[in-house]
Amino acid sequence: MVKGIVVDTSILIDDLRLTAKSPQMTTPYKVLQKQYGKVYIAEIVIAELFVGQSSREKAERNRVVRLIGELTKIKFNQSMYQKAGEIARDNQRLDLIDALIATAAIHKKLPLATFNKKHFENIRGLKLFDL
């Protein structure tokens, strides 16, 4: 068993949308949580989760906060920020947030689960999880 998995924002948004309609629904996030135990995020993902308009509503904001509480956050240091910058530089179609997420997975030596595989598929050293 792998010691954990890193997820990007797409996995968490999917979970929030699906469980809003049916709280007991088995989502890809819940499957990953059950399979790997520890689910990690790059801290920047927290900001991404609050960009959505639905987070203006108190009930939805509380759901986001609860979900964030279940996750293990990956803190960045200077060398990780440098690596993210290099990844973004070398992959012109990749935005900086995705480069930060990729760096978190590479740093932890864990696979990354995402619904946006095209964003990440050319990053050297990154293992993508097949959903």
mmCIF file of C-alpha atoms in Angstrom:
data_model
loop_
_atom_site.group_PDB
_atom_site.id
_atom_site.type_symbol
_atom_site.label_atom_id
_atom_site.label_comp_id
_atom_site.label_asym_id
_atom_site.label_seq_id
_atom_site.Cartn_x
_atom_site.Cartn_y
_atom_site.Cartn_z
ATOM 1 C CA MET A 1 0.000 0.000 0.000
ATOM 2 C CA VAL A 2 1.266 3.454 -0.929
ATOM 3 C CA LYS A 3 1.687 5.732 2.091
ATOM 4 C CA GLY A 4 -0.760 8.303 0.770
ATOM 5 C CA ILE A 5 -1.895 10.205 -2.290
ATOM 6 C CA VAL A 6 -1.922 13.850 -3.354
ATOM 7 C CA VAL A 7 -5.126 15.219 -4.884
ATOM 8 C CA ASP A 8 -5.652 18.381 -6.849
ATOM 9 C CA THR A 9 -8.575 20.757 -6.661
ATOM 10 C CA SER A 10 -10.587 18.950 -9.351
ATOM 11 C CA ILE A 11 -10.970 15.869 -7.133
ATOM 12 C CA LEU A 12 -12.186 17.944 -4.185
ATOM 13 C CA ILE A 13 -14.584 20.103 -6.208
ATOM 14 C CA ASP A 14 -16.075 16.930 -7.663
ATOM 15 C CA ASP A 15 -16.614 15.605 -4.136
ATOM 16 C CA LEU A 16 -18.214 18.849 -2.953
ATOM 17 C CA ARG A 17 -20.587 18.971 -5.940
ATOM 18 C CA LEU A 18 -21.643 15.330 -5.753
ATOM 19 C CA THR A 19 -22.101 15.200 -1.981
ATOM 20 C CA ALA A 20 -24.126 18.432 -2.021
ATOM 21 C CA LYS A 21 -26.819 16.471 -3.861
ATOM 22 C CA SER A 22 -26.296 13.146 -2.117
ATOM 23 C CA PRO A 23 -24.142 13.238 1.048
ATOM 24 C CA GLN A 24 -23.699 9.451 1.161
ATOM 25 C CA MET A 25 -22.546 9.190 -2.454
ATOM 26 C CA THR A 26 -19.288 7.324 -3.023
ATOM 27 C CA THR A 27 -17.061 9.805 -4.833
ATOM 28 C CA PRO A 28 -13.573 9.303 -6.277
ATOM 29 C CA TYR A 29 -12.215 11.301 -3.301
ATOM 30 C CA LYS A 30 -13.889 8.949 -0.820
ATOM 31 C CA VAL A 31 -12.537 5.914 -2.686
ATOM 32 C CA LEU A 32 -9.011 7.388 -2.578
ATOM 33 C CA GLN A 33 -9.408 8.224 1.104
ATOM 34 C CA LYS A 34 -10.462 4.659 1.875
ATOM 35 C CA GLN A 35 -7.758 3.117 -0.313
ATOM 36 C CA TYR A 36 -4.820 5.308 0.770
ATOM 37 C CA GLY A 37 -5.844 6.543 4.199
ATOM 38 C CA LYS A 38 -3.852 9.751 4.064
ATOM 39 C CA VAL A 39 -4.885 12.289 1.418
ATOM 40 C CA TYR A 40 -2.562 15.247 0.880
ATOM 41 C CA ILE A 41 -3.003 18.641 -0.752
ATOM 42 C CA ALA A 42 -0.644 21.473 -1.556
ATOM 43 C CA GLU A 43 -1.727 24.364 0.671
ATOM 44 C CA ILE A 44 -2.549 26.497 -2.408
ATOM 45 C CA VAL A 45 -5.520 24.183 -3.022
ATOM 46 C CA ILE A 46 -7.223 25.741 0.016
ATOM 47 C CA ALA A 47 -7.330 29.099 -1.792
ATOM 48 C CA GLU A 48 -8.606 27.449 -4.975
ATOM 49 C CA LEU A 49 -11.511 25.887 -3.077
ATOM 50 C CA PHE A 50 -12.673 29.322 -1.919
ATOM 51 C CA VAL A 51 -12.590 30.890 -5.401
ATOM 52 C CA GLY A 52 -15.948 29.359 -6.322
ATOM 53 C CA GLN A 53 -19.030 31.523 -5.941
ATOM 54 C CA SER A 54 -20.832 28.880 -3.894
ATOM 55 C CA SER A 55 -18.322 29.410 -1.070
ATOM 56 C CA ARG A 56 -20.076 32.732 -0.389
ATOM 57 C CA GLU A 57 -22.908 30.746 1.182
ATOM 58 C CA LYS A 58 -22.297 29.831 4.821
ATOM 59 C CA ALA A 59 -23.436 26.209 4.520
ATOM 60 C CA GLU A 60 -21.202 25.589 1.514
ATOM 61 C CA ARG A 61 -18.284 27.383 3.133
ATOM 62 C CA ASN A 62 -18.700 25.102 6.172
ATOM 63 C CA ARG A 63 -18.637 22.027 3.917
ATOM 64 C CA VAL A 64 -15.405 23.270 2.326
ATOM 65 C CA VAL A 65 -13.848 23.896 5.756
ATOM 66 C CA ARG A 66 -14.851 20.397 6.928
ATOM 67 C CA LEU A 67 -13.343 18.820 3.819
ATOM 68 C CA ILE A 68 -10.104 20.782 4.251
ATOM 69 C CA GLY A 69 -9.949 19.525 7.835
ATOM 70 C CA GLU A 70 -9.811 15.921 6.575
ATOM 71 C CA LEU A 71 -6.738 16.591 4.434
ATOM 72 C CA THR A 72 -3.042 16.624 5.260
ATOM 73 C CA LYS A 73 -1.505 19.880 4.048
ATOM 74 C CA ILE A 74 1.907 19.971 2.393
ATOM 75 C CA LYS A 75 3.868 23.010 3.517
ATOM 76 C CA PHE A 76 6.334 24.537 1.081
ATOM 77 C CA ASN A 77 9.912 25.625 1.617
ATOM 78 C CA GLN A 78 12.140 27.739 -0.615
ATOM 79 C CA SER A 79 13.503 24.817 -2.638
ATOM 80 C CA MET A 80 9.960 23.612 -3.349
ATOM 81 C CA TYR A 81 8.927 27.061 -4.580
ATOM 82 C CA GLN A 82 12.023 27.109 -6.782
ATOM 83 C CA LYS A 83 11.138 23.659 -8.180
ATOM 84 C CA ALA A 84 7.571 24.827 -8.896
ATOM 85 C CA GLY A 85 8.908 27.854 -10.760
ATOM 86 C CA GLU A 86 11.182 25.634 -12.829
ATOM 87 C CA ILE A 87 8.320 23.263 -13.625
ATOM 88 C CA ALA A 88 6.125 26.194 -14.720
ATOM 89 C CA ARG A 89 8.983 27.607 -16.800
ATOM 90 C CA ASP A 90 9.675 24.282 -18.518
ATOM 91 C CA ASN A 91 5.989 23.504 -19.155
ATOM 92 C CA GLN A 92 4.654 26.692 -20.727
ATOM 93 C CA ARG A 93 1.055 25.448 -20.824
ATOM 94 C CA LEU A 94 1.024 24.761 -17.086
ATOM 95 C CA ASP A 95 -0.085 27.491 -14.707
ATOM 96 C CA LEU A 96 1.798 28.194 -11.496
ATOM 97 C CA ILE A 97 -0.878 26.696 -9.236
ATOM 98 C CA ASP A 98 -0.690 23.373 -11.069
ATOM 99 C CA ALA A 99 3.114 23.539 -10.901
ATOM 100 C CA LEU A 100 2.850 23.973 -7.119
ATOM 101 C CA ILE A 101 0.508 20.979 -6.860
ATOM 102 C CA ALA A 102 2.850 18.853 -8.989
ATOM 103 C CA THR A 103 5.807 19.907 -6.855
ATOM 104 C CA ALA A 104 3.984 18.817 -3.698
ATOM 105 C CA ALA A 105 3.432 15.325 -5.125
ATOM 106 C CA ILE A 106 7.026 15.057 -6.354
ATOM 107 C CA HIS A 107 8.350 16.249 -2.984
ATOM 108 C CA LYS A 108 6.302 13.636 -1.095
ATOM 109 C CA LYS A 109 7.130 10.959 -3.704
ATOM 110 C CA LEU A 110 3.417 10.215 -3.978
ATOM 111 C CA PRO A 111 1.091 9.858 -6.961
ATOM 112 C CA LEU A 112 -1.189 12.741 -7.933
ATOM 113 C CA ALA A 113 -4.891 12.123 -8.530
ATOM 114 C CA THR A 114 -6.546 14.617 -10.873
ATOM 115 C CA PHE A 115 -9.306 14.859 -13.446
ATOM 116 C CA ASN A 116 -7.009 17.188 -15.432
ATOM 117 C CA LYS A 117 -4.287 14.732 -16.474
ATOM 118 C CA LYS A 118 -3.404 16.757 -19.582
ATOM 119 C CA HIS A 119 -2.228 19.587 -17.325
ATOM 120 C CA PHE A 120 0.309 17.330 -15.611
ATOM 121 C CA GLU A 121 1.300 14.562 -18.030
ATOM 122 C CA ASN A 122 4.612 16.049 -19.219
ATOM 123 C CA ILE A 123 6.121 16.780 -15.814
ATOM 124 C CA ARG A 124 9.261 14.766 -15.206
ATOM 125 C CA GLY A 125 9.275 12.842 -11.929
ATOM 126 C CA LEU A 126 5.520 13.133 -11.374
ATOM 127 C CA LYS A 127 3.486 9.948 -11.009
ATOM 128 C CA LEU A 128 -0.164 10.304 -12.005
ATOM 129 C CA PHE A 129 -2.821 8.100 -10.450
ATOM 130 C CA ASP A 130 -5.213 6.428 -12.904
ATOM 131 C CA LEU A 131 -8.806 7.175 -11.932
#
